[in-house]
Coordinates of C-alpha atoms in Angstrom, one line a residue:
Chain A
M2 CA -5.1 5.5 29.7
A3 CA -4.0 8.9 31.0
R4 CA -0.5 8.2 29.9
I5 CA -1.6 7.3 26.4
T6 CA -3.7 10.5 26.3
M7 CA -0.7 12.5 27.4
L8 CA 1.4 10.8 24.8
L9 CA -1.1 11.6 22.1
R10 CA -1.1 15.2 23.1
S11 CA 2.7 15.4 22.8
P12 CA 3.7 17.6 19.8
V13 CA 6.5 15.2 19.0
A14 CA 4.1 12.2 18.9
Q15 CA 1.7 14.3 16.8
F16 CA 4.4 15.4 14.4
L17 CA 5.8 11.9 14.2
A18 CA 2.3 10.5 13.4
T19 CA 1.7 13.2 10.9
G20 CA 5.1 12.7 9.4
L21 CA 4.7 9.0 9.1
L22 CA 1.2 9.4 7.6
T23 CA 2.6 11.9 5.1
L24 CA 5.5 9.6 4.4
A25 CA 3.0 6.7 3.8
V26 CA 0.9 8.9 1.5
L27 CA 4.0 10.1 -0.4
L28 CA 5.2 6.5 -0.7
V29 CA 1.9 5.3 -2.1
G30 CA 1.7 8.3 -4.4
T31 CA 5.2 7.9 -5.7
A32 CA 4.7 4.1 -6.0
V33 CA 1.6 4.6 -8.1
L34 CA 3.4 7.1 -10.4
N35 CA 6.6 5.1 -10.5
T36 CA 4.6 1.9 -11.4
R37 CA 2.8 3.7 -14.1
T38 CA 6.0 5.2 -15.5
A39 CA 7.8 1.9 -15.1
H40 CA 5.0 0.1 -16.9
E41 CA 5.1 2.5 -19.8
K42 CA 8.9 2.2 -19.9
S43 CA 8.7 -1.6 -19.7
L44 CA 6.3 -1.7 -22.7
L45 CA 8.6 0.7 -24.6
D46 CA 11.5 -1.7 -23.7
A47 CA 9.4 -4.7 -24.9
R48 CA 8.7 -2.9 -28.2
A49 CA 12.3 -2.0 -28.6
Y50 CA 13.4 -5.5 -27.7
T51 CA 11.0 -7.0 -30.2
K52 CA 12.1 -4.7 -32.9
L53 CA 15.7 -5.7 -32.2
L54 CA 14.9 -9.4 -32.2
A55 CA 12.9 -9.0 -35.4
G56 CA 15.5 -7.0 -37.3
S57 CA 18.7 -8.5 -36.0
V58 CA 17.8 -12.1 -35.3
A59 CA 14.6 -13.2 -36.9
E60 CA 14.8 -11.6 -40.4
P61 CA 18.3 -12.8 -41.3
A62 CA 17.4 -16.3 -40.1
I63 CA 14.1 -16.7 -42.1
P64 CA 14.7 -19.6 -44.5
T65 CA 13.9 -19.1 -48.1
K66 CA 11.1 -21.7 -48.2
L67 CA 9.5 -20.9 -44.9
V68 CA 6.7 -18.9 -46.5
E69 CA 5.9 -21.9 -48.8
G70 CA 5.5 -24.1 -45.8
N71 CA 8.6 -26.2 -46.2
Q72 CA 9.0 -28.4 -43.1
G73 CA 12.8 -28.3 -43.1
A74 CA 12.6 -24.5 -43.2
R75 CA 10.3 -24.6 -40.2
D76 CA 12.7 -26.9 -38.3
R77 CA 15.6 -24.5 -39.0
F78 CA 13.7 -21.4 -37.9
D79 CA 12.5 -23.3 -34.9
E80 CA 16.1 -23.9 -33.9
V81 CA 16.8 -20.2 -34.1
T82 CA 13.7 -19.5 -32.1
R83 CA 14.6 -21.8 -29.3
K84 CA 18.2 -20.6 -29.1
F85 CA 17.9 -16.9 -29.8
L86 CA 14.3 -15.6 -29.9
K87 CA 12.6 -17.2 -26.8
V88 CA 14.8 -15.4 -24.4
G89 CA 14.4 -12.4 -22.0
G90 CA 10.8 -13.0 -21.0
V91 CA 9.5 -13.9 -24.5
R92 CA 6.9 -16.7 -24.2
R93 CA 5.7 -17.1 -27.7
I94 CA 6.8 -16.3 -31.3
K95 CA 4.6 -16.1 -34.3
L96 CA 5.4 -15.2 -37.9
W97 CA 2.4 -14.1 -40.0
D98 CA 2.1 -13.5 -43.7
A99 CA 0.0 -10.7 -45.2
T100 CA -3.1 -13.1 -45.5
G101 CA -3.2 -13.7 -41.8
K102 CA -1.6 -17.1 -42.1
I103 CA 0.8 -18.2 -39.4
I104 CA 3.8 -19.5 -41.3
Y105 CA 5.7 -20.3 -38.2
S106 CA 5.0 -20.5 -34.4
D107 CA 6.9 -22.3 -31.7
E108 CA 3.4 -23.7 -31.0
E109 CA 3.4 -26.0 -34.0
K110 CA -0.4 -26.5 -33.9
L111 CA -0.8 -23.0 -35.0
I112 CA 1.4 -23.3 -38.1
G113 CA -0.5 -23.1 -41.3
R114 CA -3.7 -21.7 -39.6
T115 CA -5.2 -18.4 -40.7
F116 CA -6.7 -15.7 -38.5
E117 CA -8.0 -12.2 -39.2
L118 CA -5.3 -9.6 -38.6
G119 CA -6.4 -6.4 -36.8
D120 CA -6.0 -2.9 -38.2
D121 CA -3.0 -2.1 -36.1
E122 CA -1.2 -5.3 -37.3
L123 CA -2.1 -4.7 -40.9
E124 CA -0.8 -1.1 -40.6
I125 CA 2.5 -2.3 -39.3
L126 CA 2.7 -5.1 -41.9
H127 CA 2.2 -2.6 -44.8
S128 CA 4.0 0.4 -43.3
P129 CA 7.0 1.4 -45.3
N130 CA 8.8 2.3 -42.1
G131 CA 7.9 -0.8 -40.1
G132 CA 7.1 0.3 -36.6
T133 CA 5.9 -1.7 -33.5
D134 CA 2.7 -2.1 -31.5
A135 CA 2.1 -3.5 -28.1
E136 CA -1.2 -4.6 -26.6
P137 CA -2.5 -6.9 -23.9
T138 CA -3.1 -10.5 -25.1
D139 CA -6.7 -11.5 -25.5
L140 CA -6.7 -15.1 -24.3
D141 CA -10.2 -15.5 -25.7
S142 CA -9.0 -14.9 -29.2
P143 CA -8.8 -18.1 -31.3
E144 CA -5.1 -17.5 -32.1
N145 CA -4.4 -17.7 -28.4
E146 CA -6.2 -21.0 -27.7
Y147 CA -3.0 -22.7 -26.7
E148 CA -1.7 -20.0 -24.5
P149 CA -1.6 -20.6 -20.7
D150 CA -3.9 -18.6 -18.5
V151 CA -1.5 -15.9 -17.6
E152 CA -1.4 -12.2 -18.4
M153 CA 0.7 -11.5 -21.4
V154 CA 1.5 -8.6 -23.7
E155 CA 2.0 -9.2 -27.4
V156 CA 4.3 -7.0 -29.5
Y157 CA 4.3 -6.8 -33.3
A158 CA 7.1 -5.7 -35.6
Q159 CA 7.6 -5.8 -39.3
V160 CA 10.1 -8.2 -40.9
H161 CA 10.7 -9.3 -44.5
A162 CA 11.0 -12.8 -45.9
P163 CA 14.1 -13.5 -48.1
D164 CA 13.6 -13.2 -51.9
S165 CA 13.7 -16.2 -54.2
L166 CA 17.5 -15.9 -54.4
G167 CA 17.9 -16.2 -50.7
N168 CA 18.7 -12.5 -50.0
A169 CA 17.6 -11.9 -46.4
G170 CA 15.0 -9.1 -45.9
A171 CA 14.4 -8.6 -49.7
G172 CA 11.1 -10.5 -50.0
P173 CA 7.5 -9.7 -49.0
P174 CA 6.7 -8.2 -45.6
L175 CA 5.8 -10.5 -42.7
L176 CA 4.5 -9.8 -39.2
F177 CA 6.8 -10.8 -36.4
E178 CA 5.0 -11.3 -33.1
A179 CA 6.5 -11.8 -29.7
Y180 CA 4.6 -12.5 -26.5
F181 CA 5.9 -11.3 -23.1
S182 CA 4.6 -12.5 -19.8
V183 CA 3.3 -9.6 -17.7
D184 CA 5.3 -11.2 -14.8
S185 CA 8.5 -10.6 -16.6
I186 CA 7.4 -7.0 -17.4
E187 CA 6.4 -6.5 -13.7
K188 CA 9.7 -8.0 -12.6
Q189 CA 11.4 -5.5 -14.9
Q190 CA 9.2 -2.7 -13.4
T191 CA 10.2 -3.8 -9.9
E192 CA 13.8 -3.8 -10.7
M193 CA 13.4 -0.3 -12.2
I194 CA 11.4 1.1 -9.3
A195 CA 13.4 -0.5 -6.4
P196 CA 16.3 2.0 -6.4
F197 CA 13.9 5.0 -6.6
R198 CA 11.8 3.6 -3.8
S199 CA 14.9 3.2 -1.6
I200 CA 16.0 6.7 -2.4
T201 CA 12.5 8.2 -1.7
L202 CA 12.0 6.1 1.4
G203 CA 15.5 6.8 2.7
A204 CA 15.3 10.6 2.0
L205 CA 11.9 11.0 3.5
G206 CA 12.7 8.8 6.5
I207 CA 15.9 10.8 7.2
L208 CA 13.9 14.0 6.9
V209 CA 11.2 12.8 9.3
A210 CA 13.9 11.6 11.7
V211 CA 15.8 14.8 11.6
A212 CA 12.7 16.9 11.9
T213 CA 11.5 14.7 14.8
A214 CA 14.8 15.2 16.6
L215 CA 14.7 18.9 16.1
L216 CA 11.1 19.1 17.3
W217 CA 11.9 17.0 20.3
V218 CA 14.7 19.4 21.2
L219 CA 12.5 22.4 20.6
T220 CA 9.6 20.8 22.6
R221 CA 11.9 20.2 25.5
R222 CA 13.0 23.8 25.5
V223 CA 9.4 25.0 25.3
T224 CA 8.4 22.6 28.0
R225 CA 11.2 23.8 30.2
A226 CA 10.3 27.4 29.5
A227 CA 6.7 26.6 30.3
D228 CA 7.7 24.8 33.5
E229 CA 9.7 27.8 34.5
R230 CA 6.9 30.1 33.7
E231 CA 4.5 28.0 35.7
R232 CA 6.9 27.9 38.6
L233 CA 7.1 31.7 38.5
L234 CA 3.4 32.0 38.3
R235 CA 3.0 29.6 41.2
S236 CA 5.5 31.7 43.2
A237 CA 3.6 34.9 42.3
A238 CA 0.3 33.3 43.1
S239 CA 1.7 32.0 46.3
A240 CA 3.0 35.4 47.2
S241 CA -0.3 37.0 46.2
D242 CA -2.2 34.4 48.2
A243 CA -0.1 35.1 51.3
E244 CA -0.6 38.8 50.8
R245 CA -4.4 38.3 50.4
R246 CA -4.5 36.1 53.4
R247 CA -2.7 38.8 55.5
I248 CA -5.1 41.5 54.3
A249 CA -8.1 39.2 55.0
R250 CA -6.8 38.4 58.4
D251 CA -6.1 42.0 59.2
L252 CA -9.6 43.0 58.0
H253 CA -11.2 40.2 59.9
D254 CA -9.3 40.7 63.1
G255 CA -9.4 44.5 62.9
V256 CA -12.2 46.3 60.9
V257 CA -14.7 43.4 61.1
Q258 CA -14.2 42.9 64.8
D259 CA -14.5 46.6 65.4
L260 CA -17.7 46.9 63.3
A261 CA -19.1 43.8 65.1
G262 CA -18.4 45.4 68.4
S263 CA -19.8 48.7 67.4
T264 CA -23.0 47.0 66.1
F265 CA -23.3 45.1 69.3
T266 CA -22.9 48.3 71.4
L267 CA -25.3 50.3 69.2
S268 CA -27.8 47.5 69.5
A269 CA -27.5 47.6 73.3
L270 CA -28.0 51.4 73.2
A271 CA -30.9 51.1 70.9
R272 CA -32.7 48.7 73.3
E273 CA -32.3 51.4 76.0
A274 CA -33.2 54.4 73.8
S275 CA -36.6 55.5 72.7
G276 CA -38.2 57.8 70.2
P277 CA -36.3 59.1 67.3
E278 CA -32.9 58.2 68.7
R279 CA -33.9 54.6 68.9
A280 CA -35.0 54.6 65.3
V281 CA -31.7 56.2 64.2
L282 CA -29.7 53.7 66.3
L283 CA -31.6 50.7 64.8
E284 CA -31.1 52.1 61.3
T285 CA -27.4 52.5 62.0
C286 CA -27.2 49.0 63.3
D287 CA -28.9 47.7 60.1
S288 CA -26.4 49.7 58.1
L289 CA -23.5 48.3 60.0
R290 CA -24.8 44.7 59.7
A291 CA -25.1 45.2 55.9
S292 CA -21.5 46.5 55.9
L293 CA -20.4 43.5 57.9
R294 CA -22.0 41.1 55.3
G295 CA -20.4 43.0 52.5
L296 CA -17.1 42.8 54.2
R297 CA -17.4 39.1 54.8
S298 CA -18.2 38.6 51.1
L299 CA -15.2 40.7 50.3
L300 CA -13.1 38.6 52.6
V301 CA -14.4 35.5 50.9
E302 CA -13.4 36.9 47.6
I303 CA -10.0 38.1 48.8
H304 CA -9.2 34.8 50.3
P305 CA -11.3 31.7 49.9
P306 CA -12.2 29.9 53.0
D307 CA -10.7 26.5 53.9
L308 CA -13.0 24.5 51.7
S309 CA -14.3 21.0 52.3
A310 CA -17.3 19.1 51.2
D311 CA -19.0 20.0 54.5
S312 CA -18.2 23.7 54.3
L313 CA -19.1 24.1 50.6
P314 CA -22.8 25.0 51.1
A315 CA -21.9 27.8 53.5
A316 CA -19.0 29.0 51.2
L317 CA -21.5 29.2 48.3
Q318 CA -24.0 31.1 50.5
D319 CA -21.2 33.6 51.2
L320 CA -20.6 33.9 47.4
I321 CA -24.1 34.9 46.7
A322 CA -24.4 37.2 49.6
P323 CA -23.7 40.4 47.5
A324 CA -26.6 39.4 45.2
E325 CA -29.2 40.6 47.6
A326 CA -27.7 44.1 47.6
T327 CA -28.0 44.3 43.8
G328 CA -31.6 43.1 43.8
V329 CA -30.9 39.6 42.5
R330 CA -32.9 36.7 44.0
A331 CA -30.2 34.2 44.6
T332 CA -30.5 30.6 45.8
V333 CA -28.0 27.8 46.6
D334 CA -29.0 24.1 46.5
V335 CA -26.2 21.7 47.4
S336 CA -27.3 18.1 47.2
G337 CA -24.1 16.5 45.9
G338 CA -20.4 16.5 46.4
R339 CA -20.5 15.0 49.8
G340 CA -17.6 12.7 49.2
A341 CA -15.7 15.0 46.9
T342 CA -12.0 15.6 47.4
G343 CA -10.6 19.0 48.5
E344 CA -9.4 19.7 44.9
T345 CA -12.9 19.0 43.5
V346 CA -14.6 21.2 46.1
A347 CA -12.1 24.0 45.4
L348 CA -12.7 23.7 41.7
V349 CA -16.5 23.8 42.2
W350 CA -16.1 26.9 44.4
R351 CA -13.8 28.7 42.0
V352 CA -16.1 28.1 39.0
A353 CA -19.1 29.1 41.0
Q354 CA -17.2 32.2 42.2
E355 CA -16.4 33.2 38.6
A356 CA -19.9 32.5 37.3
V357 CA -21.7 34.4 40.1
R358 CA -19.3 37.3 39.7
N359 CA -20.1 37.4 35.9
T360 CA -23.8 37.3 36.6
L361 CA -23.8 40.1 39.1
R362 CA -21.5 42.3 36.9
H363 CA -23.0 41.7 33.4
A364 CA -26.2 39.7 33.3
R365 CA -28.7 42.2 34.7
A366 CA -30.5 39.1 36.0
A367 CA -33.5 39.0 38.4
A368 CA -32.7 35.4 39.6
L369 CA -29.6 33.4 40.1
S370 CA -29.4 29.8 41.2
V371 CA -26.3 27.8 42.2
V372 CA -26.9 24.0 42.2
V373 CA -24.4 21.3 43.1
R374 CA -25.6 17.7 42.6
D375 CA -24.1 14.3 41.9
Q376 CA -24.5 12.6 38.6
G377 CA -23.2 9.0 38.9
D378 CA -19.7 9.3 40.3
R379 CA -19.4 12.9 38.9
V380 CA -20.1 16.2 40.6
V381 CA -22.1 18.7 38.6
L382 CA -22.3 22.4 39.3
E383 CA -24.8 24.6 37.4
V384 CA -25.0 28.3 37.9
T385 CA -28.0 29.7 36.1
D386 CA -29.3 33.2 35.7
D387 CA -32.2 34.7 33.7
G388 CA -30.2 37.7 32.6
V389 CA -29.5 39.2 29.2
G390 CA -27.4 36.3 28.0
F391 CA -24.8 36.6 25.3
D392 CA -23.4 34.9 22.3
P393 CA -20.6 32.6 23.6
A394 CA -19.0 32.5 20.1
A395 CA -18.7 36.3 20.0
V396 CA -17.7 36.7 23.6
R397 CA -15.2 39.4 24.5
T398 CA -12.1 37.8 26.0
D399 CA -11.7 40.5 28.6
V400 CA -15.2 40.1 29.9
H401 CA -15.1 36.3 30.4
Y402 CA -11.4 35.8 30.8
G403 CA -11.9 34.3 34.2
L404 CA -14.0 31.4 32.9
R405 CA -11.7 30.9 29.9
G406 CA -8.8 30.7 32.4
L407 CA -10.7 28.1 34.4
D408 CA -11.4 26.0 31.4
S409 CA -7.9 24.7 31.2
L410 CA -7.9 24.0 34.9
V411 CA -11.2 22.0 34.5
R412 CA -9.8 20.1 31.5
D413 CA -6.6 19.2 33.5
S414 CA -8.8 17.8 36.2
G415 CA -10.6 15.6 33.6
G416 CA -13.8 17.7 33.8
T417 CA -15.8 19.7 31.3
L418 CA -17.0 23.2 31.4
L419 CA -19.9 24.3 29.3
V420 CA -21.4 27.7 28.7
R421 CA -24.9 27.7 27.4
S422 CA -26.2 31.2 26.6
A423 CA -27.8 33.3 23.9
P424 CA -28.9 36.9 23.8
G425 CA -32.1 37.3 25.9
T426 CA -32.2 33.7 27.2
G427 CA -30.1 33.9 30.3
T428 CA -26.9 31.9 30.9
T429 CA -26.0 28.5 32.4
I430 CA -22.5 27.6 33.3
R431 CA -22.2 23.9 33.8
L432 CA -19.2 22.2 35.4
E433 CA -18.9 18.4 35.4
T434 CA -15.9 16.9 37.2
G435 CA -14.9 13.7 38.9
A436 CA -15.7 13.5 42.6
Chain B
M51 CA -2.8 -75.9 -31.9
N52 CA -5.5 -76.8 -29.5
T53 CA -6.9 -73.5 -28.2
R54 CA -9.7 -75.2 -26.3
N55 CA -7.5 -75.5 -23.3
P56 CA -7.9 -72.1 -21.5
L57 CA -4.4 -72.3 -19.9
A58 CA -2.8 -72.9 -23.3
A59 CA -4.8 -70.0 -24.9
A60 CA -3.7 -67.6 -22.2
L61 CA -0.1 -68.7 -22.7
V62 CA -0.3 -68.1 -26.4
L63 CA -1.8 -64.6 -25.9
A64 CA 0.8 -63.7 -23.3
V65 CA 3.6 -64.5 -25.7
A66 CA 2.0 -63.4 -29.0
I67 CA 0.6 -60.0 -28.2
P68 CA 3.9 -58.4 -26.9
A69 CA 5.8 -59.9 -29.8
L70 CA 3.3 -58.3 -32.3
A71 CA 3.3 -55.0 -30.6
A72 CA 7.0 -54.6 -30.4
G73 CA 7.8 -54.3 -34.1
P74 CA 10.8 -52.1 -34.4
A75 CA 13.4 -52.1 -31.6
Q76 CA 12.4 -49.6 -29.0
A77 CA 14.4 -48.3 -26.0
S78 CA 11.5 -46.6 -24.4
S79 CA 7.7 -46.3 -24.9
D80 CA 8.2 -43.4 -27.3
E81 CA 11.7 -43.8 -28.7
V82 CA 12.0 -45.5 -32.1
R83 CA 15.3 -46.9 -33.3
R84 CA 16.1 -48.0 -36.8
T85 CA 19.1 -49.4 -38.6
G86 CA 19.7 -48.4 -42.1
S87 CA 21.9 -49.7 -44.9
C88 CA 25.3 -48.6 -46.4
T89 CA 26.9 -49.4 -49.7
G90 CA 30.2 -50.2 -48.0
S91 CA 31.2 -51.7 -44.7
A92 CA 29.9 -48.8 -42.7
N93 CA 26.8 -49.0 -40.4
V94 CA 24.1 -46.4 -39.9
K95 CA 21.3 -46.2 -37.3
I96 CA 18.9 -43.5 -36.1
K97 CA 16.8 -42.8 -33.0
A98 CA 13.8 -40.6 -32.7
K99 CA 11.6 -39.6 -29.8
H100 CA 9.2 -37.0 -28.7
D101 CA 10.5 -34.5 -26.1
D102 CA 8.8 -31.4 -24.8
G103 CA 6.7 -30.8 -27.9
R104 CA 9.6 -31.4 -30.2
I105 CA 11.3 -34.5 -31.8
D106 CA 14.8 -35.4 -30.9
I107 CA 16.7 -37.1 -33.7
E108 CA 20.0 -38.8 -33.2
A109 CA 21.8 -40.4 -36.2
E110 CA 25.1 -42.4 -36.0
V111 CA 27.4 -43.6 -38.8
D112 CA 30.1 -46.1 -37.8
S113 CA 32.8 -46.7 -40.5
N114 CA 35.4 -48.2 -38.2
R115 CA 37.9 -45.7 -39.6
N116 CA 38.9 -42.5 -37.8
G117 CA 39.2 -39.2 -39.6
Q118 CA 36.8 -39.8 -42.5
V119 CA 34.8 -36.7 -43.5
W120 CA 31.2 -37.5 -44.4
R121 CA 28.6 -35.2 -45.8
W122 CA 25.2 -35.7 -44.3
S123 CA 21.6 -34.5 -44.6
L124 CA 18.4 -34.9 -42.6
R125 CA 15.0 -34.6 -44.3
H126 CA 11.8 -34.1 -42.4
N127 CA 8.6 -35.1 -44.2
G128 CA 10.6 -34.9 -47.4
D129 CA 12.0 -31.4 -46.9
L130 CA 15.6 -30.7 -46.1
S131 CA 15.9 -29.7 -42.5
Y132 CA 19.6 -29.9 -41.9
R133 CA 22.8 -30.8 -43.6
G134 CA 26.5 -30.6 -42.9
K135 CA 29.8 -32.4 -42.7
A136 CA 31.1 -34.6 -39.9
R137 CA 34.3 -36.4 -39.1
T138 CA 34.6 -39.9 -37.7
V139 CA 36.4 -40.1 -34.4
A140 CA 38.0 -42.7 -32.1
P141 CA 37.6 -45.1 -30.6
S142 CA 35.0 -46.6 -32.9
G143 CA 35.5 -44.5 -36.0
S144 CA 32.0 -43.0 -35.9
F145 CA 30.2 -39.7 -35.8
T146 CA 26.8 -38.8 -34.3
I147 CA 24.4 -36.0 -35.4
E148 CA 21.8 -34.7 -32.9
R149 CA 19.0 -32.4 -34.0
R150 CA 15.7 -31.2 -32.6
T151 CA 12.8 -30.6 -35.0
L152 CA 9.2 -29.5 -34.9
N153 CA 6.5 -32.1 -34.3
A154 CA 4.4 -31.7 -37.4
A155 CA 0.8 -32.7 -37.6
G156 CA 0.3 -36.4 -38.3
V157 CA 3.2 -38.9 -38.7
D158 CA 6.7 -37.4 -38.9
S159 CA 9.0 -39.2 -41.3
F160 CA 12.8 -38.6 -41.3
K161 CA 15.4 -39.7 -43.7
F162 CA 19.1 -39.5 -42.8
R163 CA 21.6 -39.8 -45.6
A164 CA 25.4 -39.7 -45.3
K165 CA 28.0 -40.0 -48.1
H166 CA 31.8 -40.5 -47.9
R167 CA 32.9 -39.2 -51.3
P168 CA 36.5 -40.7 -51.4
S169 CA 35.2 -44.2 -50.9
G170 CA 31.8 -43.7 -52.5
Q171 CA 30.0 -45.2 -49.5
V172 CA 26.5 -44.0 -49.0
C173 CA 24.4 -44.7 -45.9
V174 CA 20.6 -44.2 -45.7
V175 CA 18.3 -44.7 -42.7
R176 CA 14.6 -43.8 -42.3
V177 CA 12.4 -43.5 -39.3
K178 CA 8.7 -42.5 -38.7
L179 CA 7.3 -41.2 -35.4

C-alpha cells in the first residue's frame, strides 16, 4: 500500500497518468470530430456517386418504353441495374416519374405503384439544374415496406427519359433514387478516419513517451539533488546536534553543578543564619533555584533528553517549566503512548516543544495543557491554550515556521497535524500518529 | 373399375395424382421446360425458373449445322425484352441464349422466336411461369 502511495506521488507517474488521460480525451475528441466530418464527407460522396450513376449509367440506359410500363423495357433496365447500378454499397434503385409513380425498381413489387413525393424530391425533379439530396431512410414510409430493417440513406438525383425517337436524356424529367446502407457509409468513414487516427495516436503517443522520458531524467536529477541536499542538511544537523550536545554537557557539568553547589551551600548557611541575613540568604537560594530550573529548561531546549515512552512525561514537564515564570498555568497529562516507539515519542516531543514555545511566545495565554493519550492504535497529542488565537489561513510563515516544518515530518511518519484556532478562541495543536 | 376395394382405390390414386400434377416436363419443383416447333428440321426448347426474385430463361435452338447465324427475340408478357443474333456451334450445331428477367405480378409468359433467313426456318417456343 505504501509502495502504491509512493508510486502515485511520483511526478513521472502523475505526468504519465495525466498525459494518458489527456491523450484519451484528445482521441475521443478527434474521433468525434473525425466521425462527424467523415460522415458528412461520406454523404457528399454518396450524393456525388449517385449523380454519377444517374447521369452516366442510368440515363443513357433508360429504354424508350420504360415510362409507358413496357415489360421488356423493365427487363432491360433491370439488367443494367443488376450489372452496373447496384454496386458500391447501393442497396436499392428506384425510378420515379413526376406523378410519384415508380416506373422501375429492382424490387418489382413496387413497380407501377404511386406514392406522394416530398418537397425536396419535387424540387430536384423540376429543377433546371438537377441537383441531389440525401436523407435517412424512413422505414415506416409505405414506399419502404419491402426494405430490410437496417439503417439506410436514400439519395435522389434528376435524370431524363429518352424522347419518342429514342434520344437518351431528351424526354421528361425523372427522379433517380439510390439507397445506401449506413453500414457501407460507416465502413467508408472508418477507412477515411483510420489513417488520421493512427497519425494522431502515434504522434501523441510519441509526444507522451518523449515527455515522460525527459521528465524521468529531470526527476532523477531533482531527486538526486534533493538527496544531496538532505544529506548535507543531515550532516549540518548532526554537526549542530553535536555542538548543542557539547554546550549542554558543558553547561550541565559546569554552570549547573556550580549553581547547585552554591545553592546547597547557601541553604546550609541560611539554616545557621538568623535575622535579616537569613532572609537574604533564603531569597538568594530561591533565586538560584529558579535560575537552575531555567537552565534545565534551556538545556532541554538546546538538546532534547534521551526520550522514551517512560521518560516522556518528565520531558514534557521540563518543556512547560518556563510557563510558570511567564504566569501561564500549565499542565501535562500523559495517559497514552506507553508502547510507542522511540521515533513516535520523539515526534510527540518535538511537536509539543514547538507548540508550547509558540504559546509562550505569542498566545498571551493564561492556561496551557499538554495531553497525550491513545486513540485505538494511534497516539494523540493535544496542546491547547486559551490565548489570543489566530487565523491559520492568514498565518505569517515566519511566526509558525516551526510547525509548518514539522508538518512534513508528521506526514512522512503517516500522521496528521491539525491546527485549530481563530482570533480570540485560543489554539489547539493536534498530532495523531501511529504508535 | 371397381373402386369399392380400398386397396385398388389407393393404387389408383397413387398412380393418377402424380400423373395429373406433372403436366409439362419439369426438372425441378419450379423449373418449367417446353419444346417448341420449327418450320424446318431444327429443334427449339426453353427452360424457365424463378431464382432470387428474378426469372432465369434459357432457350436453345439445335439445327444440327454449325456456323448458321440466327436472329432471335425474347418477349416477356408480350413486350420485347431482348433480341440479337447467335451462331450455331459444334458439336451439336446449336446455340443457347440465357437471360434474367423481372418477375412481374401474376403469371409471366415468355415467347422465344428464332429465324434463320437463308433457309427460312422459323422456330417458336412459349413458356409460362
